[in-house]
PDB file of C-alpha atoms in Angstrom:
ATOM      1  CA  MET B   1       8.738   8.692  16.112  1.00  0.00           C
ATOM      2  CA  THR B   2       6.299   9.581  18.865  1.00  0.00           C
ATOM      3  CA  PRO B   3       2.668   8.793  18.117  1.00  0.00           C
ATOM      4  CA  THR B   4       0.578  11.903  17.409  1.00  0.00           C
ATOM      5  CA  THR B   5      -2.215  10.623  19.651  1.00  0.00           C
ATOM      6  CA  THR B   6      -2.309   8.165  22.504  1.00  0.00           C
ATOM      7  CA  ASN B   7      -5.915   7.193  21.916  1.00  0.00           C
ATOM      8  CA  PRO B   8      -6.089   4.252  19.475  1.00  0.00           C
ATOM      9  CA  GLN B   9      -9.803   4.835  18.776  1.00  0.00           C
ATOM     10  CA  GLU B  10      -9.126   8.464  17.797  1.00  0.00           C
ATOM     11  CA  THR B  11      -6.207   7.340  15.643  1.00  0.00           C
ATOM     12  CA  VAL B  12      -8.382   4.861  13.752  1.00  0.00           C
ATOM     13  CA  GLU B  13     -11.175   7.414  13.310  1.00  0.00           C
ATOM     14  CA  ALA B  14      -8.727  10.019  11.951  1.00  0.00           C
ATOM     15  CA  LEU B  15      -7.145   7.463   9.642  1.00  0.00           C
ATOM     16  CA  PHE B  16     -10.441   6.283   8.195  1.00  0.00           C
ATOM     17  CA  ALA B  17     -11.588   9.901   7.870  1.00  0.00           C
ATOM     18  CA  LEU B  18      -8.861  10.227   5.225  1.00  0.00           C
ATOM     19  CA  TYR B  19     -10.554   7.454   3.267  1.00  0.00           C
ATOM     20  CA  ALA B  20     -13.921   9.208   3.679  1.00  0.00           C
ATOM     21  CA  ALA B  21     -12.459  12.517   2.494  1.00  0.00           C
ATOM     22  CA  HIS B  22     -10.236  11.319  -0.357  1.00  0.00           C
ATOM     23  CA  GLY B  23     -11.083   7.667  -1.008  1.00  0.00           C
ATOM     24  CA  GLY B  24     -13.465   8.544  -3.821  1.00  0.00           C
ATOM     25  CA  ASP B  25     -10.685  10.319  -5.702  1.00  0.00           C
ATOM     26  CA  ASP B  26      -9.461   8.946  -9.007  1.00  0.00           C
ATOM     27  CA  TYR B  27      -6.745   6.349  -8.586  1.00  0.00           C
ATOM     28  CA  ILE B  28      -4.147   7.939 -10.859  1.00  0.00           C
ATOM     29  CA  GLY B  29      -5.509   6.946 -14.228  1.00  0.00           C
ATOM     30  CA  GLU B  30      -6.837   3.526 -13.211  1.00  0.00           C
ATOM     31  CA  PRO B  31     -10.511   2.471 -13.562  1.00  0.00           C
ATOM     32  CA  VAL B  32     -11.066   2.495  -9.767  1.00  0.00           C
ATOM     33  CA  SER B  33     -11.086   5.011  -6.935  1.00  0.00           C
ATOM     34  CA  GLN B  34      -8.405   5.176  -4.259  1.00  0.00           C
ATOM     35  CA  LEU B  35     -10.705   3.400  -1.778  1.00  0.00           C
ATOM     36  CA  GLU B  36     -11.771   0.724  -4.271  1.00  0.00           C
ATOM     37  CA  HIS B  37      -8.133  -0.016  -5.069  1.00  0.00           C
ATOM     38  CA  MET B  38      -6.965  -0.309  -1.474  1.00  0.00           C
ATOM     39  CA  TRP B  39     -10.040  -2.249  -0.357  1.00  0.00           C
ATOM     40  CA  GLN B  40      -9.560  -4.748  -3.209  1.00  0.00           C
ATOM     41  CA  ALA B  41      -5.894  -5.228  -2.243  1.00  0.00           C
ATOM     42  CA  ALA B  42      -6.900  -5.936   1.369  1.00  0.00           C
ATOM     43  CA  ALA B  43      -9.645  -8.333   0.241  1.00  0.00           C
ATOM     44  CA  LEU B  44      -7.102 -10.273  -1.832  1.00  0.00           C
ATOM     45  CA  ALA B  45      -4.735 -10.527   1.154  1.00  0.00           C
ATOM     46  CA  LYS B  46      -7.550 -11.658   3.433  1.00  0.00           C
ATOM     47  CA  ALA B  47      -8.810 -14.217   0.878  1.00  0.00           C
ATOM     48  CA  GLU B  48      -5.337 -15.771   0.811  1.00  0.00           C
ATOM     49  CA  GLY B  49      -5.346 -16.148   4.599  1.00  0.00           C
ATOM     50  CA  TYR B  50      -2.669 -13.608   5.477  1.00  0.00           C
ATOM     51  CA  ASP B  51      -2.507 -12.268   9.022  1.00  0.00           C
ATOM     52  CA  ASP B  52      -4.107  -8.989  10.052  1.00  0.00           C
ATOM     53  CA  GLU B  53      -0.835  -7.072   9.842  1.00  0.00           C
ATOM     54  CA  VAL B  54      -0.454  -7.976   6.161  1.00  0.00           C
ATOM     55  CA  VAL B  55      -4.140  -7.348   5.408  1.00  0.00           C
ATOM     56  CA  LEU B  56      -3.814  -3.887   6.959  1.00  0.00           C
ATOM     57  CA  ALA B  57      -0.613  -3.221   4.998  1.00  0.00           C
ATOM     58  CA  ALA B  58      -2.494  -4.114   1.807  1.00  0.00           C
ATOM     59  CA  PHE B  59      -5.287  -1.705   2.761  1.00  0.00           C
ATOM     60  CA  PHE B  60      -2.883   1.073   3.749  1.00  0.00           C
ATOM     61  CA  HIS B  61      -0.309   0.545   0.961  1.00  0.00           C
ATOM     62  CA  ASP B  62      -1.294   3.722  -0.918  1.00  0.00           C
ATOM     63  CA  LEU B  63      -2.237   5.754   2.155  1.00  0.00           C
ATOM     64  CA  GLY B  64       0.460   8.276   1.240  1.00  0.00           C
ATOM     65  CA  HIS B  65      -1.713   9.474  -1.635  1.00  0.00           C
ATOM     66  CA  LEU B  66      -4.434  10.303   0.906  1.00  0.00           C
ATOM     67  CA  CYS B  67      -2.465  11.706   3.848  1.00  0.00           C
ATOM     68  CA  ALA B  68      -0.232  13.812   1.591  1.00  0.00           C
ATOM     69  CA  HIS B  69      -3.043  14.876  -0.698  1.00  0.00           C
ATOM     70  CA  ASP B  70      -1.304  18.162  -1.533  1.00  0.00           C
ATOM     71  CA  ALA B  71       2.244  16.737  -1.847  1.00  0.00           C
ATOM     72  CA  ALA B  72       4.371  17.020  -4.974  1.00  0.00           C
ATOM     73  CA  SER B  73       2.855  15.037  -7.817  1.00  0.00           C
ATOM     74  CA  MET B  74       4.309  12.504 -10.232  1.00  0.00           C
ATOM     75  CA  ASP B  75       2.915  14.394 -13.261  1.00  0.00           C
ATOM     76  CA  GLY B  76      -0.630  13.827 -12.034  1.00  0.00           C
ATOM     77  CA  PHE B  77      -0.041  10.202 -10.987  1.00  0.00           C
ATOM     78  CA  GLY B  78      -0.225  10.692  -7.220  1.00  0.00           C
ATOM     79  CA  ALA B  79       2.165  11.852  -4.528  1.00  0.00           C
ATOM     80  CA  VAL B  80       5.908  11.544  -4.960  1.00  0.00           C
ATOM     81  CA  ASP B  81       7.293   9.131  -2.322  1.00  0.00           C
ATOM     82  CA  HIS B  82       3.765   8.103  -1.354  1.00  0.00           C
ATOM     83  CA  GLU B  83       5.093   4.811   0.009  1.00  0.00           C
ATOM     84  CA  ARG B  84       7.377   6.606   2.498  1.00  0.00           C
ATOM     85  CA  LEU B  85       4.764   9.245   3.351  1.00  0.00           C
ATOM     86  CA  GLY B  86       2.190   6.567   4.166  1.00  0.00           C
ATOM     87  CA  ALA B  87       4.649   4.477   6.175  1.00  0.00           C
ATOM     88  CA  ASP B  88       5.789   7.509   8.171  1.00  0.00           C
ATOM     89  CA  TYR B  89       2.168   8.450   8.832  1.00  0.00           C
ATOM     90  CA  LEU B  90       1.505   4.969  10.227  1.00  0.00           C
ATOM     91  CA  ARG B  91       4.709   4.907  12.309  1.00  0.00           C
ATOM     92  CA  ALA B  92       3.852   8.276  13.831  1.00  0.00           C
ATOM     93  CA  ARG B  93       0.509   6.894  14.951  1.00  0.00           C
ATOM     94  CA  GLY B  94       1.804   3.770  16.652  1.00  0.00           C
ATOM     95  CA  PHE B  95       1.407   1.091  13.985  1.00  0.00           C
ATOM     96  CA  SER B  96       4.027  -1.664  13.955  1.00  0.00           C
ATOM     97  CA  GLU B  97       7.317  -1.262  12.179  1.00  0.00           C
ATOM     98  CA  ARG B  98       6.602  -4.375  10.109  1.00  0.00           C
ATOM     99  CA  LEU B  99       3.280  -3.009   8.869  1.00  0.00           C
ATOM    100  CA  ALA B 100       4.893   0.351   8.015  1.00  0.00           C
ATOM    101  CA  ALA B 101       7.818  -1.382   6.295  1.00  0.00           C
ATOM    102  CA  LEU B 102       5.442  -3.467   4.168  1.00  0.00           C
ATOM    103  CA  VAL B 103       3.653  -0.278   3.078  1.00  0.00           C
ATOM    104  CA  GLU B 104       6.971   1.429   2.396  1.00  0.00           C
ATOM    105  CA  SER B 105       8.316  -1.500   0.361  1.00  0.00           C
ATOM    106  CA  HIS B 106       5.540  -2.044  -2.174  1.00  0.00           C
ATOM    107  CA  VAL B 107       7.251   0.322  -4.645  1.00  0.00           C
ATOM    108  CA  LEU B 108      10.560  -1.478  -4.117  1.00  0.00           C
ATOM    109  CA  ALA B 109       8.764  -4.673  -5.108  1.00  0.00           C
ATOM    110  CA  LYS B 110       7.670  -3.091  -8.384  1.00  0.00           C
ATOM    111  CA  ARG B 111      11.249  -2.037  -9.075  1.00  0.00           C
ATOM    112  CA  TYR B 112      12.473  -5.526  -8.108  1.00  0.00           C
ATOM    113  CA  LEU B 113       9.966  -7.339 -10.308  1.00  0.00           C
ATOM    114  CA  THR B 114      10.867  -5.191 -13.328  1.00  0.00           C
ATOM    115  CA  HIS B 115      14.505  -6.224 -12.796  1.00  0.00           C
ATOM    116  CA  LYS B 116      13.882  -9.905 -12.122  1.00  0.00           C
ATOM    117  CA  TYR B 117      11.184 -10.402 -14.754  1.00  0.00           C
ATOM    118  CA  PRO B 118      11.533  -7.947 -17.662  1.00  0.00           C
ATOM    119  CA  GLU B 119       8.131  -9.039 -18.988  1.00  0.00           C
ATOM    120  CA  TYR B 120       6.602  -7.678 -15.760  1.00  0.00           C
ATOM    121  CA  LEU B 121       7.295  -4.161 -16.991  1.00  0.00           C
ATOM    122  CA  ARG B 122       5.188  -4.786 -20.084  1.00  0.00           C
ATOM    123  CA  ARG B 123       2.324  -6.078 -17.936  1.00  0.00           C
ATOM    124  CA  LEU B 124       2.197  -2.947 -15.782  1.00  0.00           C
ATOM    125  CA  SER B 125      -0.680  -0.583 -16.405  1.00  0.00           C
ATOM    126  CA  PRO B 126       0.208   2.628 -18.242  1.00  0.00           C
ATOM    127  CA  ALA B 127      -0.074   4.562 -14.958  1.00  0.00           C
ATOM    128  CA  SER B 128       2.291   2.149 -13.161  1.00  0.00           C
ATOM    129  CA  GLN B 129       4.749   2.385 -16.031  1.00  0.00           C
ATOM    130  CA  ALA B 130       4.606   6.188 -15.899  1.00  0.00           C
ATOM    131  CA  THR B 131       5.304   6.307 -12.153  1.00  0.00           C
ATOM    132  CA  LEU B 132       8.217   3.860 -12.301  1.00  0.00           C
ATOM    133  CA  ALA B 133      10.647   6.574 -13.408  1.00  0.00           C
ATOM    134  CA  PHE B 134       9.667   8.737 -10.405  1.00  0.00           C
ATOM    135  CA  GLN B 135      10.203   5.718  -8.156  1.00  0.00           C
ATOM    136  CA  GLY B 136      13.781   4.951  -9.135  1.00  0.00           C
ATOM    137  CA  GLY B 137      13.227   2.832 -12.236  1.00  0.00           C
ATOM    138  CA  VAL B 138      14.216  -0.792 -12.657  1.00  0.00           C
ATOM    139  CA  MET B 139      16.422  -2.058  -9.806  1.00  0.00           C
ATOM    140  CA  SER B 140      20.086  -2.745 -10.345  1.00  0.00           C
ATOM    141  CA  ALA B 141      21.397  -6.260  -9.701  1.00  0.00           C
ATOM    142  CA  ALA B 142      22.930  -5.085  -6.409  1.00  0.00           C
ATOM    143  CA  GLU B 143      19.633  -3.540  -5.266  1.00  0.00           C
ATOM    144  CA  ALA B 144      17.785  -6.719  -6.219  1.00  0.00           C
ATOM    145  CA  ALA B 145      20.217  -8.882  -4.256  1.00  0.00           C
ATOM    146  CA  ALA B 146      19.723  -6.662  -1.179  1.00  0.00           C
ATOM    147  CA  PHE B 147      15.930  -6.817  -1.606  1.00  0.00           C
ATOM    148  CA  GLU B 148      16.028 -10.628  -1.725  1.00  0.00           C
ATOM    149  CA  HIS B 149      17.699 -10.684   1.707  1.00  0.00           C
ATOM    150  CA  ASN B 150      14.720  -8.956   3.337  1.00  0.00           C
ATOM    151  CA  PRO B 151      12.963 -11.626   5.455  1.00  0.00           C
ATOM    152  CA  ASP B 152       9.619 -10.245   4.225  1.00  0.00           C
ATOM    153  CA  ALA B 153      10.635 -10.147   0.534  1.00  0.00           C
ATOM    154  CA  ALA B 154       8.075 -12.780  -0.535  1.00  0.00           C
ATOM    155  CA  THR B 155       5.261 -11.000   1.319  1.00  0.00           C
ATOM    156  CA  ILE B 156       6.291  -7.651  -0.166  1.00  0.00           C
ATOM    157  CA  VAL B 157       6.223  -9.146  -3.666  1.00  0.00           C
ATOM    158  CA  ARG B 158       2.792 -10.639  -2.931  1.00  0.00           C
ATOM    159  CA  LEU B 159       1.593  -7.220  -1.722  1.00  0.00           C
ATOM    160  CA  ARG B 160       2.775  -5.768  -5.031  1.00  0.00           C
ATOM    161  CA  GLU B 161       0.877  -8.448  -6.935  1.00  0.00           C
ATOM    162  CA  TRP B 162      -2.316  -7.556  -5.059  1.00  0.00           C
ATOM    163  CA  ASP B 163      -1.606  -3.908  -5.883  1.00  0.00           C
ATOM    164  CA  ASP B 164      -1.454  -4.836  -9.570  1.00  0.00           C
ATOM    165  CA  GLN B 165      -4.652  -6.931  -9.387  1.00  0.00           C
ATOM    166  CA  ALA B 166      -6.688  -4.451  -7.321  1.00  0.00           C
ATOM    167  CA  LYS B 167      -7.941  -2.423 -10.256  1.00  0.00           C
ATOM    168  CA  GLU B 168     -11.209  -4.177 -11.019  1.00  0.00           C
ATOM    169  CA  ALA B 169     -13.852  -1.681 -12.119  1.00  0.00           C
ATOM    170  CA  HIS B 170     -17.407  -1.900 -10.786  1.00  0.00           C
ATOM    171  CA  ARG B 171     -16.509  -4.078  -7.811  1.00  0.00           C
ATOM    172  CA  PRO B 172     -18.373  -2.708  -4.789  1.00  0.00           C
ATOM    173  CA  VAL B 173     -16.388  -1.844  -1.690  1.00  0.00           C
ATOM    174  CA  GLY B 174     -17.355  -3.981   1.262  1.00  0.00           C
ATOM    175  CA  PRO B 175     -17.930  -2.644   4.761  1.00  0.00           C
ATOM    176  CA  LEU B 176     -14.931  -1.033   6.398  1.00  0.00           C
ATOM    177  CA  ASP B 177     -15.937  -1.999   9.943  1.00  0.00           C
ATOM    178  CA  SER B 178     -13.790  -5.146   9.989  1.00  0.00           C
ATOM    179  CA  LEU B 179     -10.740  -3.180   8.800  1.00  0.00           C
ATOM    180  CA  LYS B 180     -11.379  -0.487  11.425  1.00  0.00           C
ATOM    181  CA  TYR B 181     -11.630  -3.158  14.105  1.00  0.00           C
ATOM    182  CA  MET B 182      -8.481  -4.845  12.806  1.00  0.00           C
ATOM    183  CA  ALA B 183      -6.619  -1.492  12.909  1.00  0.00           C
ATOM    184  CA  LEU B 184      -7.838  -0.785  16.428  1.00  0.00           C
ATOM    185  CA  GLN B 185      -6.796  -4.221  17.694  1.00  0.00           C
ATOM    186  CA  HIS B 186      -3.420  -3.801  16.023  1.00  0.00           C
ATOM    187  CA  LEU B 187      -2.843  -0.484  17.813  1.00  0.00           C
ATOM    188  CA  LEU B 188      -4.018  -1.859  21.153  1.00  0.00           C
ATOM    189  CA  ASN B 189      -1.485  -4.697  20.853  1.00  0.00           C
ATOM    190  CA  GLN B 190       1.494  -2.429  20.190  1.00  0.00           C
TER     191      GLN B 190
END
């Protein structure tokens, strides 16, 4: 896919404008906003010492809800195929394939974990349980085996775990400048 702009600074500004416009929106029945959720996921990745590409993937993992704000809904629980929509948005703007694939795979990780650990399904929030049916449901054994062969499978599962944890109410969002800088440096290095 050809990037929609060749200016990395403009790309970052447009991307973060989505967070300014829609980040305060309700995060599909959870006690946090879209921005709070994604910022918390990125903060968890950064606290664990992951590289910038993974930290950005954690921040962008639900971008599809923002960039496809008017897309088909999962009965009020966000955009259908938000993981693919967000990944395609990032690919079209010059972000790495690995970063886009991590974003695209966080729903697969939910499906995988519900297959591998049946108790995981019971631990999901009501909103995550409701969206699972729209997202393909629990993985089959064959799908799980294929998922386990992905060289980034462990990172994708970790990303999903941050997604599950990043729902802490009343936790202030930190400054976005470091994430903007990280995104800009990422684009400049592509």
